[in-house]
PDB file of C-alpha atoms in Angstrom:
ATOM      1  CA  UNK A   4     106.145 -95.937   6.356  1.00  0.00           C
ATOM      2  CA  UNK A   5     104.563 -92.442   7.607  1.00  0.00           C
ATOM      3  CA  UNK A   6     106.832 -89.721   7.072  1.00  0.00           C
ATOM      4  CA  UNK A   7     108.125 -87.459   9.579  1.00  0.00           C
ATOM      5  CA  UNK A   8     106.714 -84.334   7.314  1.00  0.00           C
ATOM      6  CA  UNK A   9     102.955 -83.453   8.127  1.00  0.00           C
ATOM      7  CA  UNK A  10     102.391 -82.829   4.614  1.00  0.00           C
ATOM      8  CA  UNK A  11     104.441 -83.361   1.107  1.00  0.00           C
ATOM      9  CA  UNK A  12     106.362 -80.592   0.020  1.00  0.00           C
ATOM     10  CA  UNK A  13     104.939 -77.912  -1.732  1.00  0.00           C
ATOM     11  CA  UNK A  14     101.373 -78.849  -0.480  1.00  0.00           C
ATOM     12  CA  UNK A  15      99.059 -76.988   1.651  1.00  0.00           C
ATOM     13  CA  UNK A  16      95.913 -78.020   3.245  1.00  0.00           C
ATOM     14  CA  UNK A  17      92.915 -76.656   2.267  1.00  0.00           C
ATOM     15  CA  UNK A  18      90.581 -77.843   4.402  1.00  0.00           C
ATOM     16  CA  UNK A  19      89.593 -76.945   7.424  1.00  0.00           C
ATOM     17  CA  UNK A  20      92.062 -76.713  10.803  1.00  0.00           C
ATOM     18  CA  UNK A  21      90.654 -79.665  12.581  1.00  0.00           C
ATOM     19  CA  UNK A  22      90.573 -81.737   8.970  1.00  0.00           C
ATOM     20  CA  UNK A  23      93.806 -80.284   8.983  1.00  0.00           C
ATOM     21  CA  UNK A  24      95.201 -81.944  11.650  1.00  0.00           C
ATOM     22  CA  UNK A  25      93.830 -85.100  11.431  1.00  0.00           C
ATOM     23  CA  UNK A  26      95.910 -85.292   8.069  1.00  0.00           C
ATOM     24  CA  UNK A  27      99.325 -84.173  10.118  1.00  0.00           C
ATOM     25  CA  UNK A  28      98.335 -86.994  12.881  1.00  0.00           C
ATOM     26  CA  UNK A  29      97.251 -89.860  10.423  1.00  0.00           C
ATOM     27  CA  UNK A  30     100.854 -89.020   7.646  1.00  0.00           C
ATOM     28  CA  UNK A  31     102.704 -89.204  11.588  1.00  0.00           C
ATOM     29  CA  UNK A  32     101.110 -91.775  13.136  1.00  0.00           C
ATOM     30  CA  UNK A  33      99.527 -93.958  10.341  1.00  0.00           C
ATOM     31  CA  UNK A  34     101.511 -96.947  10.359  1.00  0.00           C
ATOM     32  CA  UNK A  35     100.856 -97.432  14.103  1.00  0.00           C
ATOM     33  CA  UNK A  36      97.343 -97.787  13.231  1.00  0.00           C
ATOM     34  CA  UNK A  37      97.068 -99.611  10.042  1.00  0.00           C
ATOM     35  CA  UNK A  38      99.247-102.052  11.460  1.00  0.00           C
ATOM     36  CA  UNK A  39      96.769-102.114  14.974  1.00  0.00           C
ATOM     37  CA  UNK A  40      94.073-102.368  13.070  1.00  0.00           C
ATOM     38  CA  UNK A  41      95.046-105.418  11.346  1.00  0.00           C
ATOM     39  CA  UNK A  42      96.315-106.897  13.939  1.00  0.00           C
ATOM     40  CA  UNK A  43      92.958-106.781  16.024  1.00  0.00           C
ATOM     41  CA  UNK A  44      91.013-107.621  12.676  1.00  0.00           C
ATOM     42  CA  UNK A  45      92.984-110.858  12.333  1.00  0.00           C
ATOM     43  CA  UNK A  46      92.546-111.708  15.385  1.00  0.00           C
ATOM     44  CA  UNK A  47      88.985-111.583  15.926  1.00  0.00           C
ATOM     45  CA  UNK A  48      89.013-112.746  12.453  1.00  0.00           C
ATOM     46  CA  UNK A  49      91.076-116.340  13.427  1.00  0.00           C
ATOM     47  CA  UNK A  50      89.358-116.211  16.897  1.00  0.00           C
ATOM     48  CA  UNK A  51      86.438-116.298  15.269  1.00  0.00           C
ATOM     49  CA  UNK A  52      86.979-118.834  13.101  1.00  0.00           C
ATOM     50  CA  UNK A  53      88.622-121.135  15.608  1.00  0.00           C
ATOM     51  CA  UNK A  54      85.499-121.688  17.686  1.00  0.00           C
ATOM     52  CA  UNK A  55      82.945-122.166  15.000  1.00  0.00           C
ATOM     53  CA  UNK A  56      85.763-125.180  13.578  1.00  0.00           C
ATOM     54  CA  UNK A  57      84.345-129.060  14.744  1.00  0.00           C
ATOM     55  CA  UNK A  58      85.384-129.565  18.258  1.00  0.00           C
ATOM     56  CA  UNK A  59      87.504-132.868  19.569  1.00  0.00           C
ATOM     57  CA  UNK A  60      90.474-134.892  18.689  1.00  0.00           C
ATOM     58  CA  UNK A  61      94.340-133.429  19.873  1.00  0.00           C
ATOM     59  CA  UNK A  62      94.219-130.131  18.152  1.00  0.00           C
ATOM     60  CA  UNK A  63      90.983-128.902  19.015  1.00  0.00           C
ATOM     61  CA  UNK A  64      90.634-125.451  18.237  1.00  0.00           C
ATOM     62  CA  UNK A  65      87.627-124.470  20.254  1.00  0.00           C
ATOM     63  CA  UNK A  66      90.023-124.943  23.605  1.00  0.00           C
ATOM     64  CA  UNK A  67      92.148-122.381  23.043  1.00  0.00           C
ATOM     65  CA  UNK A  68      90.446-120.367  20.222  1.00  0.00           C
ATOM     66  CA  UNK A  69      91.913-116.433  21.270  1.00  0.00           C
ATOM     67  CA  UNK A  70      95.492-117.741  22.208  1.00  0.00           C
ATOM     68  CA  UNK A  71      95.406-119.421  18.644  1.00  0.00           C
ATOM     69  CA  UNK A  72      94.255-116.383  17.034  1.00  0.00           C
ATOM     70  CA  UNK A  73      97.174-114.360  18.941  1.00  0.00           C
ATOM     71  CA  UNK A  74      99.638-117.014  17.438  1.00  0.00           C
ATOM     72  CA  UNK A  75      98.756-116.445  14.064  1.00  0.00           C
ATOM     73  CA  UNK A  76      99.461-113.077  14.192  1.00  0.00           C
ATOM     74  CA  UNK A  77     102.358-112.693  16.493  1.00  0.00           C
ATOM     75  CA  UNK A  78     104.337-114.990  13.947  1.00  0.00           C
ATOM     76  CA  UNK A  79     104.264-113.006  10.807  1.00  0.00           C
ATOM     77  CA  UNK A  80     104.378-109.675  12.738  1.00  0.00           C
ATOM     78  CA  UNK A  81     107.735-111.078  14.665  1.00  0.00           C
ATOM     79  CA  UNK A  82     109.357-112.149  11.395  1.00  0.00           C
ATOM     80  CA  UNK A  83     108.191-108.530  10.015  1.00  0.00           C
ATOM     81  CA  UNK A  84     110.234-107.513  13.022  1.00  0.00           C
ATOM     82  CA  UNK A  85     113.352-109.220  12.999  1.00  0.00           C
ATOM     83  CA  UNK A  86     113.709-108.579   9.353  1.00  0.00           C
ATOM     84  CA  UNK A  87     113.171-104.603   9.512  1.00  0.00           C
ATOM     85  CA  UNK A  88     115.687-104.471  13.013  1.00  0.00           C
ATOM     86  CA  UNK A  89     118.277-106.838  11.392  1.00  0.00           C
ATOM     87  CA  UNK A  90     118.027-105.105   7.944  1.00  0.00           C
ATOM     88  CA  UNK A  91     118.796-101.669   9.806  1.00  0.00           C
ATOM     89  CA  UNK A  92     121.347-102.991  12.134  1.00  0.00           C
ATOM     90  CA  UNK A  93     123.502-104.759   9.464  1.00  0.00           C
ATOM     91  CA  UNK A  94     122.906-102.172   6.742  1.00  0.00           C
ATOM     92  CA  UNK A  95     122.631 -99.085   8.100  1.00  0.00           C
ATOM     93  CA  UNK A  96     121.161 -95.794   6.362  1.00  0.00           C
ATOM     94  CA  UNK A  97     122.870 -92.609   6.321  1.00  0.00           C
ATOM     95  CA  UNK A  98     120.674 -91.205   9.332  1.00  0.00           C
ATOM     96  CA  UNK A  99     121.824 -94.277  12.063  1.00  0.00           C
ATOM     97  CA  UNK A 100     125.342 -93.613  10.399  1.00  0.00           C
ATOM     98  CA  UNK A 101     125.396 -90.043  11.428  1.00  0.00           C
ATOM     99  CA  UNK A 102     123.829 -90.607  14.721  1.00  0.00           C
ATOM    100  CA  UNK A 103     126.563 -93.167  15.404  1.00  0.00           C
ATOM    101  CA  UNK A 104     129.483 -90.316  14.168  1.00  0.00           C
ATOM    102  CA  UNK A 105     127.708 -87.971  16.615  1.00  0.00           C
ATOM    103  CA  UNK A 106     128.592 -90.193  19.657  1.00  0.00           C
ATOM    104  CA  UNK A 107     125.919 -90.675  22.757  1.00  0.00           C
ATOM    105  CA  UNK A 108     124.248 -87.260  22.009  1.00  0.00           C
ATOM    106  CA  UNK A 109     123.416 -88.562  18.973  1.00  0.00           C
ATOM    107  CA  UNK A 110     122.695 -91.857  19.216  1.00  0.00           C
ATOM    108  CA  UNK A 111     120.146 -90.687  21.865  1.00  0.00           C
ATOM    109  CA  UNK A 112     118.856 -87.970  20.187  1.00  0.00           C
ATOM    110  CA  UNK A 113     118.992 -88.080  16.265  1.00  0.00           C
ATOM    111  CA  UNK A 114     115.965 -89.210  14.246  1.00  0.00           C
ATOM    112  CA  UNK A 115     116.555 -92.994  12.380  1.00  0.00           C
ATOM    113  CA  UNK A 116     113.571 -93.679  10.070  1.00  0.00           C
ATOM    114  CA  UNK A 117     114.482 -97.302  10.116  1.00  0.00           C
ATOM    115  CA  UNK A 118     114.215 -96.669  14.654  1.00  0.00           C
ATOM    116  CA  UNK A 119     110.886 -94.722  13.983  1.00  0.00           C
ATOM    117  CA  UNK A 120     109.098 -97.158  11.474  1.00  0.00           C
ATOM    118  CA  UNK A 121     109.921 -99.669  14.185  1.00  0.00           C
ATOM    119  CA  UNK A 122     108.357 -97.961  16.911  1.00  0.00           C
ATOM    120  CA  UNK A 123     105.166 -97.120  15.207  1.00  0.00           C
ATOM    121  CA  UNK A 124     104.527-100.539  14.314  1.00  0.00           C
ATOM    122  CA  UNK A 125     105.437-101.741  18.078  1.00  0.00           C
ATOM    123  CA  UNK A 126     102.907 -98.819  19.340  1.00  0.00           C
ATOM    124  CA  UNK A 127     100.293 -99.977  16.793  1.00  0.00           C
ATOM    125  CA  UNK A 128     100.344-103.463  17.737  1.00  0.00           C
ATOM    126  CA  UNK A 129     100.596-103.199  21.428  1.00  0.00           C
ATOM    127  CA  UNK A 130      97.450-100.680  21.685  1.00  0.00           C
ATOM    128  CA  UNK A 131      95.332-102.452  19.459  1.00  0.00           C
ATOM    129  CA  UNK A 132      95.893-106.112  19.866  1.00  0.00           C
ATOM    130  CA  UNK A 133      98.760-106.868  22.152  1.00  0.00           C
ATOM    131  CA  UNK A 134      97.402-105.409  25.127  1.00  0.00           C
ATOM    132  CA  UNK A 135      93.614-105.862  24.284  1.00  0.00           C
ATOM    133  CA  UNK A 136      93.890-109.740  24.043  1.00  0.00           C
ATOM    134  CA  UNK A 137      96.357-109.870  26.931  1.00  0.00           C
ATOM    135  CA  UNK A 138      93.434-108.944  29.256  1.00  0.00           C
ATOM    136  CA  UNK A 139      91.128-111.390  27.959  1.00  0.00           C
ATOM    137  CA  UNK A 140      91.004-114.333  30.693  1.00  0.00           C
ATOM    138  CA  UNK A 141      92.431-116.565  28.367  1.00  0.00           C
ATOM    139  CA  UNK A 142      95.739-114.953  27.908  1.00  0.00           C
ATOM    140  CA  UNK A 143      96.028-112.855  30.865  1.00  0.00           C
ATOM    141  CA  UNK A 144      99.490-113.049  32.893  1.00  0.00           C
ATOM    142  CA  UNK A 145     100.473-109.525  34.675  1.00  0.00           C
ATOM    143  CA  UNK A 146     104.198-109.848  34.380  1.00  0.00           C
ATOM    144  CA  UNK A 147     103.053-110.253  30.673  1.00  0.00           C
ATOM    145  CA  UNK A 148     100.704-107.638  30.752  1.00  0.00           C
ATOM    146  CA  UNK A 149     103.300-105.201  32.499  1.00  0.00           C
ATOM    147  CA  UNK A 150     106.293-106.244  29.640  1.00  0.00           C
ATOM    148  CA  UNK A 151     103.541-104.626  27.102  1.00  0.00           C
ATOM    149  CA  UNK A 152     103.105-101.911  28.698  1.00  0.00           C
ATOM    150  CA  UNK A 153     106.800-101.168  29.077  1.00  0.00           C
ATOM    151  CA  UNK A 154     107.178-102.017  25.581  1.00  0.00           C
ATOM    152  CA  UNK A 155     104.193 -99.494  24.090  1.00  0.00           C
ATOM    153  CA  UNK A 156     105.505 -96.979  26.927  1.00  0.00           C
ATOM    154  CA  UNK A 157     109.368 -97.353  25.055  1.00  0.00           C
ATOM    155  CA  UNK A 158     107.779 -97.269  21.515  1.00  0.00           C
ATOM    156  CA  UNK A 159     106.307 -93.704  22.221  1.00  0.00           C
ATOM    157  CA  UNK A 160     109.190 -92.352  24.154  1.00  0.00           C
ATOM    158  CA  UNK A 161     111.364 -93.213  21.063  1.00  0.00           C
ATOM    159  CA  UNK A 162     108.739 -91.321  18.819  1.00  0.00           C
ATOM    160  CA  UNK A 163     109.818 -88.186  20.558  1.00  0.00           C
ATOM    161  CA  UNK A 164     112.364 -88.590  18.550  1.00  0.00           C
ATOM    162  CA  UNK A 165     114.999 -90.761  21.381  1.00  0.00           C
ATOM    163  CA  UNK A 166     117.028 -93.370  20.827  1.00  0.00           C
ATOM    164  CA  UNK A 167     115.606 -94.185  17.513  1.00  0.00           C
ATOM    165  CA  UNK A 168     119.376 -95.344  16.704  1.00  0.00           C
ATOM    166  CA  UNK A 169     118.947 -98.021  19.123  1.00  0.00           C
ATOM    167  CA  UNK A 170     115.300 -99.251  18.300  1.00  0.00           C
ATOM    168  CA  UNK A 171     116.580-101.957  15.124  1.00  0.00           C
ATOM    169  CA  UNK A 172     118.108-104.103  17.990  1.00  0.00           C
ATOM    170  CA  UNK A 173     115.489-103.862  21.032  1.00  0.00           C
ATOM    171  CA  UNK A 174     112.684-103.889  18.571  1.00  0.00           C
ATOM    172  CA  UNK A 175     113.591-106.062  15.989  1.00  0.00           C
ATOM    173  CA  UNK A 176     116.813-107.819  15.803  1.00  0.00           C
ATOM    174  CA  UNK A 177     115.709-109.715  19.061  1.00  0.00           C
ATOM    175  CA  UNK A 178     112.740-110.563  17.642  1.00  0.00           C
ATOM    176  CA  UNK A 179     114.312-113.581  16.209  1.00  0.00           C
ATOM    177  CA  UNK A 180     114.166-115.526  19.763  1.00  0.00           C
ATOM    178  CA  UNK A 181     110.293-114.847  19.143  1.00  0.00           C
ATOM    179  CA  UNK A 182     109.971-116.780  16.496  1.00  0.00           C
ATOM    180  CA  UNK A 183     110.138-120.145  17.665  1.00  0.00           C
ATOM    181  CA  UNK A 184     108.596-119.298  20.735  1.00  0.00           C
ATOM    182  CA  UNK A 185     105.368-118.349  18.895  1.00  0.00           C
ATOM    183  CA  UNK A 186     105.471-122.240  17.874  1.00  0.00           C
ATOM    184  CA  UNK A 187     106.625-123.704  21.023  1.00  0.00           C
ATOM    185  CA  UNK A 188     104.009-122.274  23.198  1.00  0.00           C
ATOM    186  CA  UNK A 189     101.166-123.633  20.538  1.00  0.00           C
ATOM    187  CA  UNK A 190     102.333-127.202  21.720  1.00  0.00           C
ATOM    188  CA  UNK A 191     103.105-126.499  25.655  1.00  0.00           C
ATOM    189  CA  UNK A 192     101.964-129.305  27.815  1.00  0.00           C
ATOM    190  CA  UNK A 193      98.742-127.300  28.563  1.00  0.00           C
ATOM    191  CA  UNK A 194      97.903-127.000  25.505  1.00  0.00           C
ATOM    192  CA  UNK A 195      98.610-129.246  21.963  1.00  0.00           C
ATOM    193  CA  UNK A 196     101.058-131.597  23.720  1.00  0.00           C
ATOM    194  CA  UNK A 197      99.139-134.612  22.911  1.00  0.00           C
ATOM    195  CA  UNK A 198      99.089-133.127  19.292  1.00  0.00           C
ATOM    196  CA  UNK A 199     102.690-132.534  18.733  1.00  0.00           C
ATOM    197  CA  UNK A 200     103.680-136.137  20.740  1.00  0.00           C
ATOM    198  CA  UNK A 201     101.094-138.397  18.824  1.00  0.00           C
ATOM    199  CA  UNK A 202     104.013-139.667  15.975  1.00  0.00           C
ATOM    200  CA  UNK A 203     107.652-139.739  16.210  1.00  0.00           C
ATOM    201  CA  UNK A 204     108.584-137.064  13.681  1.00  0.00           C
ATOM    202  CA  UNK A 205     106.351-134.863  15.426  1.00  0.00           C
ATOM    203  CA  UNK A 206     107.707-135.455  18.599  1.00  0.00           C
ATOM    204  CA  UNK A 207     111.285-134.866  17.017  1.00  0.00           C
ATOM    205  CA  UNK A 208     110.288-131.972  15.829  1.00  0.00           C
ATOM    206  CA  UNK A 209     108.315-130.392  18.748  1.00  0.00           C
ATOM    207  CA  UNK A 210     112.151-131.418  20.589  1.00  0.00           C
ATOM    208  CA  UNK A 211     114.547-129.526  18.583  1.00  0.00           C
ATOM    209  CA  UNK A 212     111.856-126.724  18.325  1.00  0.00           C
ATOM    210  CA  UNK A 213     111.827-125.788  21.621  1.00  0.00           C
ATOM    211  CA  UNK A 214     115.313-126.560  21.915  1.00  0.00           C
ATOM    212  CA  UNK A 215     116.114-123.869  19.076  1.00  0.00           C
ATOM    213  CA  UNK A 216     114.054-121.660  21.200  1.00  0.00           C
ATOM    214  CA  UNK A 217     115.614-122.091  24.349  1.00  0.00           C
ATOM    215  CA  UNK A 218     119.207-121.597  22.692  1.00  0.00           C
ATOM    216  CA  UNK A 219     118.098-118.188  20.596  1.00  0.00           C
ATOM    217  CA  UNK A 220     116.880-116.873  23.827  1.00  0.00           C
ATOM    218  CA  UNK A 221     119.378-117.854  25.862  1.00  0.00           C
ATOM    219  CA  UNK A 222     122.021-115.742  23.045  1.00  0.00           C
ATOM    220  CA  UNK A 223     119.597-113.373  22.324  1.00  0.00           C
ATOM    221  CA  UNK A 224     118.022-111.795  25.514  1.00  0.00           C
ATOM    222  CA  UNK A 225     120.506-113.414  28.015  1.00  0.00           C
ATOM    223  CA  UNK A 226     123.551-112.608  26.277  1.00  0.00           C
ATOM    224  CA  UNK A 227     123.447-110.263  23.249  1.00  0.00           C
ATOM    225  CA  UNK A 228     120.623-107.729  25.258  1.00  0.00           C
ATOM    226  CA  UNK A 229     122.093-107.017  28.374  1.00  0.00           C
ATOM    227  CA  UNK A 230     125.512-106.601  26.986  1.00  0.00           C
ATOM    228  CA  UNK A 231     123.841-104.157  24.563  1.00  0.00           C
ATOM    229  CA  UNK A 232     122.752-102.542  27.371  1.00  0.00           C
ATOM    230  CA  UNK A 233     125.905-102.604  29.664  1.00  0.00           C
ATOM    231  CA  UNK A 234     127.759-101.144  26.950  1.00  0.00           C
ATOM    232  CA  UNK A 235     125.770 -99.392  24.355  1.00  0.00           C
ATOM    233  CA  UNK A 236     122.393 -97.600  25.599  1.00  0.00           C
ATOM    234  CA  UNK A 237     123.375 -97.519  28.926  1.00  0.00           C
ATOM    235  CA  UNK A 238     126.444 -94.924  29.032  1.00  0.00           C
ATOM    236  CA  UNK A 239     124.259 -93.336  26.549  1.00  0.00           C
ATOM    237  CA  UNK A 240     121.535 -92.881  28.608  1.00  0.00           C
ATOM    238  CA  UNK A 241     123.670 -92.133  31.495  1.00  0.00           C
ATOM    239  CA  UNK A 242     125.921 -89.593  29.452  1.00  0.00           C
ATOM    240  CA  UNK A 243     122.671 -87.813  28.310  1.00  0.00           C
ATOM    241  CA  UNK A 244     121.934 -87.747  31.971  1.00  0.00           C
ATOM    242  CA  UNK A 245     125.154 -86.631  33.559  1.00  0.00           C
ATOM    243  CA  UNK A 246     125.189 -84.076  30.724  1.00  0.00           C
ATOM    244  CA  UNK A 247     121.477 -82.670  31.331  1.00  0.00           C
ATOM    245  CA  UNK A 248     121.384 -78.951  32.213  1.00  0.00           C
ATOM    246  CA  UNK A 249     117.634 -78.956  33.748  1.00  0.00           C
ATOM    247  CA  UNK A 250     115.309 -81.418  34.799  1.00  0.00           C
ATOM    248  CA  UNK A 251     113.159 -81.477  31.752  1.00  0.00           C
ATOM    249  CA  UNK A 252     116.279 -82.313  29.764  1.00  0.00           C
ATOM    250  CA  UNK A 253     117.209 -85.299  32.325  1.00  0.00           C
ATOM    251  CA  UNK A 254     113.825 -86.389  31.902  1.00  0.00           C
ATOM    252  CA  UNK A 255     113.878 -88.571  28.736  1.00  0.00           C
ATOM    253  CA  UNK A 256     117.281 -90.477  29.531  1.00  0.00           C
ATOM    254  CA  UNK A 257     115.621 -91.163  33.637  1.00  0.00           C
ATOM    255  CA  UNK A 258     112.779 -92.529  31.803  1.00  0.00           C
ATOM    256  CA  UNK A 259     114.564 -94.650  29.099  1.00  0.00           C
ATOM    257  CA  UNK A 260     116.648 -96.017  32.121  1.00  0.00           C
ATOM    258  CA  UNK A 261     113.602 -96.895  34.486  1.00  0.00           C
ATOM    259  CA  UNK A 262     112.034 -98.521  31.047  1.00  0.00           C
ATOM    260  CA  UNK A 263     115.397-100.191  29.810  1.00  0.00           C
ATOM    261  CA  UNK A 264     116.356-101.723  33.064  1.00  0.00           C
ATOM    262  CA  UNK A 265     113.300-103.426  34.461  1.00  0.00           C
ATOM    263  CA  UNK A 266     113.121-105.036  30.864  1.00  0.00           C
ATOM    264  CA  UNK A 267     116.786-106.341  31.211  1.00  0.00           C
ATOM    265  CA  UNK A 268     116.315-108.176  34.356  1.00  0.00           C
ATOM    266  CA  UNK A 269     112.885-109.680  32.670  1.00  0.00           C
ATOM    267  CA  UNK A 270     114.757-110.872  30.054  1.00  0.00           C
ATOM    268  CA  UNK A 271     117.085-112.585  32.371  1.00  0.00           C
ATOM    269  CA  UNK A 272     114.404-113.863  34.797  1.00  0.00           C
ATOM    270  CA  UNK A 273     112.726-115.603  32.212  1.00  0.00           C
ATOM    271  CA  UNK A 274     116.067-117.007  31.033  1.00  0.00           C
ATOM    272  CA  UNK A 275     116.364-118.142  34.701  1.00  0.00           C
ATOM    273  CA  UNK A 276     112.786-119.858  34.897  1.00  0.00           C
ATOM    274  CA  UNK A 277     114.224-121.575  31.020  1.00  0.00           C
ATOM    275  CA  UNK A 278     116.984-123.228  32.313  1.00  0.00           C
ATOM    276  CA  UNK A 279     115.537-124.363  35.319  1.00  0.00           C
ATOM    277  CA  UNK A 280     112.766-125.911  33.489  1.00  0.00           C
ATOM    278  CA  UNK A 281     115.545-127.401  30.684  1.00  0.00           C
ATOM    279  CA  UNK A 282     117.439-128.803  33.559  1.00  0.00           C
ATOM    280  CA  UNK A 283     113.997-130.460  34.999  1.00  0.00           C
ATOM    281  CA  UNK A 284     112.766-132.104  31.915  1.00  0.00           C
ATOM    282  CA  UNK A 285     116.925-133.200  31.309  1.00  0.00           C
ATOM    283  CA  UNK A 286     116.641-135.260  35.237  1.00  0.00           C
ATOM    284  CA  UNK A 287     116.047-138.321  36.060  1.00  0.00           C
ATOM    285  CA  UNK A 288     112.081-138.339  36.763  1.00  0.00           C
ATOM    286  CA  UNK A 289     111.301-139.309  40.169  1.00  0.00           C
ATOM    287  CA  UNK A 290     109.097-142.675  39.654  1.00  0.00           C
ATOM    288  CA  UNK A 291     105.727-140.818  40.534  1.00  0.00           C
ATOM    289  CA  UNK A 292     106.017-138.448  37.851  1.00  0.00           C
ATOM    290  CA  UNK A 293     105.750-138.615  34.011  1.00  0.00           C
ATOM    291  CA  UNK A 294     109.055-138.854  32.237  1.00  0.00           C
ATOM    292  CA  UNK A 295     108.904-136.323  29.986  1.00  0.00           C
ATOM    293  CA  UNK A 296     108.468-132.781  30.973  1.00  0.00           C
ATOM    294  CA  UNK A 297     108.731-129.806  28.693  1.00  0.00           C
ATOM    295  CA  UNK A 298     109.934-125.927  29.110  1.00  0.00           C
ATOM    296  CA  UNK A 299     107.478-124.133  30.444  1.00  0.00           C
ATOM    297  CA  UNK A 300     106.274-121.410  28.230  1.00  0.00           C
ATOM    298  CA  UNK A 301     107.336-117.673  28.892  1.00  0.00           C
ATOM    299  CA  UNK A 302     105.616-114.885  27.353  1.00  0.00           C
ATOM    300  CA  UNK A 303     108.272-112.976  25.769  1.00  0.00           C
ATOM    301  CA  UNK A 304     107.077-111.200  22.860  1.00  0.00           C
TER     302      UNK A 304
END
């Protein structure tokens, strides 16, 4: 993880002011960019490799080569994720402890190294291979497109240091719903349906996955985020706000709130379009139409 100091202690720089520099920005902002950087290189590494595979038969690569690519490194990166937010929000370190102590003020203001290594690796993957690929015309969707943007918008603010003590949950811990998702979309009906339907067990298992999805998301970003926000960040934010003595010191809690908000009644609107769809594909098919229809995929990473 970069450190927070620009160089170790008892070091000096001896080269020149500019070379200088680019040491203080790399030790600050490193992770953001090793992790960007392998993100990207996977990709175009796996997209790569996807279209130059043998076309034909139900899981035909060359379809859907950059969306492929993007699956295979969304998954480990969400698991990364989820483990580093619920490994800091069940276990604590003595910095989110004394944030905590020091009420809203601190919460919102206090450094967290566990909140910081978070955010870098959120702003590293968003700028250099969320938000690329998301453009390409194979993956392009602008409510999807606008959630990144929120997101590497978010992972910056908190670099300032804010809310850092709050980062574990909204940038890992619910993650987890991710997870499944990453493998549910790979067999959508657009997609690897045919694939994932061809045998029994597979169509078992294609069932309770995207079952398990809908029911993590439905806890996770229906339930467990909003009421994080209703009762935790929010009278934060809103204390820090109330509490401001200028405008430049009401700034960062106005922002957090236009960033936190929008993102809340995303998570719910997809939650909406979920159930809906679970509710379709539960019905009674008219006789025109096929039996079996599954959840429609939501981009929710």
């Amino acid at each position: 993880a970069a450190s927070a100091e620009a160089l170790p202690m008892g070091s000096e720089c001896t080269a020149g002011e500019l070379d200088c520099r680019l040491f203080e920005l790399y030790d600050e902002y490193g992770l953001a960019l090793r992790i960007g950087l392998l993100c990207l290189g996977v990709q175009l590494a796996c997209t790569a490799l996807f279209k130059a595979l043998p076309a034909g038969g139900s899981f035909d690569t060359t379809r859907f080569p950059v969306f492929l690519a993007h699956q295979v490194v969304a998954l480990p990166l969400m698991i990364l994720l989820t483990y580093m937010g619920c490994a800091a929000y069940y276990s604590p370190a003595a910095d989110s402890q004394l944030a905590d102590a020091a009420g809203a003020h601190g919460r919102s203001t206090y450094p967290v190294a566990a909140g910081r290594d978070i955010s870098l690796v959120i702003l590293g993957m968003q700028l250099f291979w969320d938000l690329p690929v998301t453009l390409h015309a194979e993956m392009y969707d602008a409510v999807n497109l606008a959630h990144h943007v929120g997101m590497a918008i978010s992972a910056a603010l908190s670099l300032s240091p804010y809310v850092q003590y709050w980062v574990p949950f909204f940038g890992g811990l619910i993650e987890a719903s991710s997870i499944p998702l990453v493998l549910a979309d790979v067999f959508h009906p657009k997609r690897y349906q045919d694939f994932a339907e061809a045998t029994a067990g597979r169509s078992k298992a294609n069932f309770l996955l995207r079952v398990t999805f809908l029911l993590a998301y439905l806890l996770v970003r229906c339930v467990w985020f909003p009421a994080t926000v209703a009762f935790g960040v929010g009278p934060d934010l809103l204390s820090e706000l109330r509490g401001a003595e200028d405008a430049a010191a009401a700034l960062s809690p106005a922002l957090a709130l236009l960033l936190i908000l929008p993102l809340t009644f995303l998570q719910l609107h997809w939650g909406r379009l979920l159930v809906r769809q679970a509710m379709k594909a539960l019905a009674p098919p008219p006789d025109d139409k096929p039996a079996y229809d599954q959840l429609d995929d939501q981009h929710v990473l």
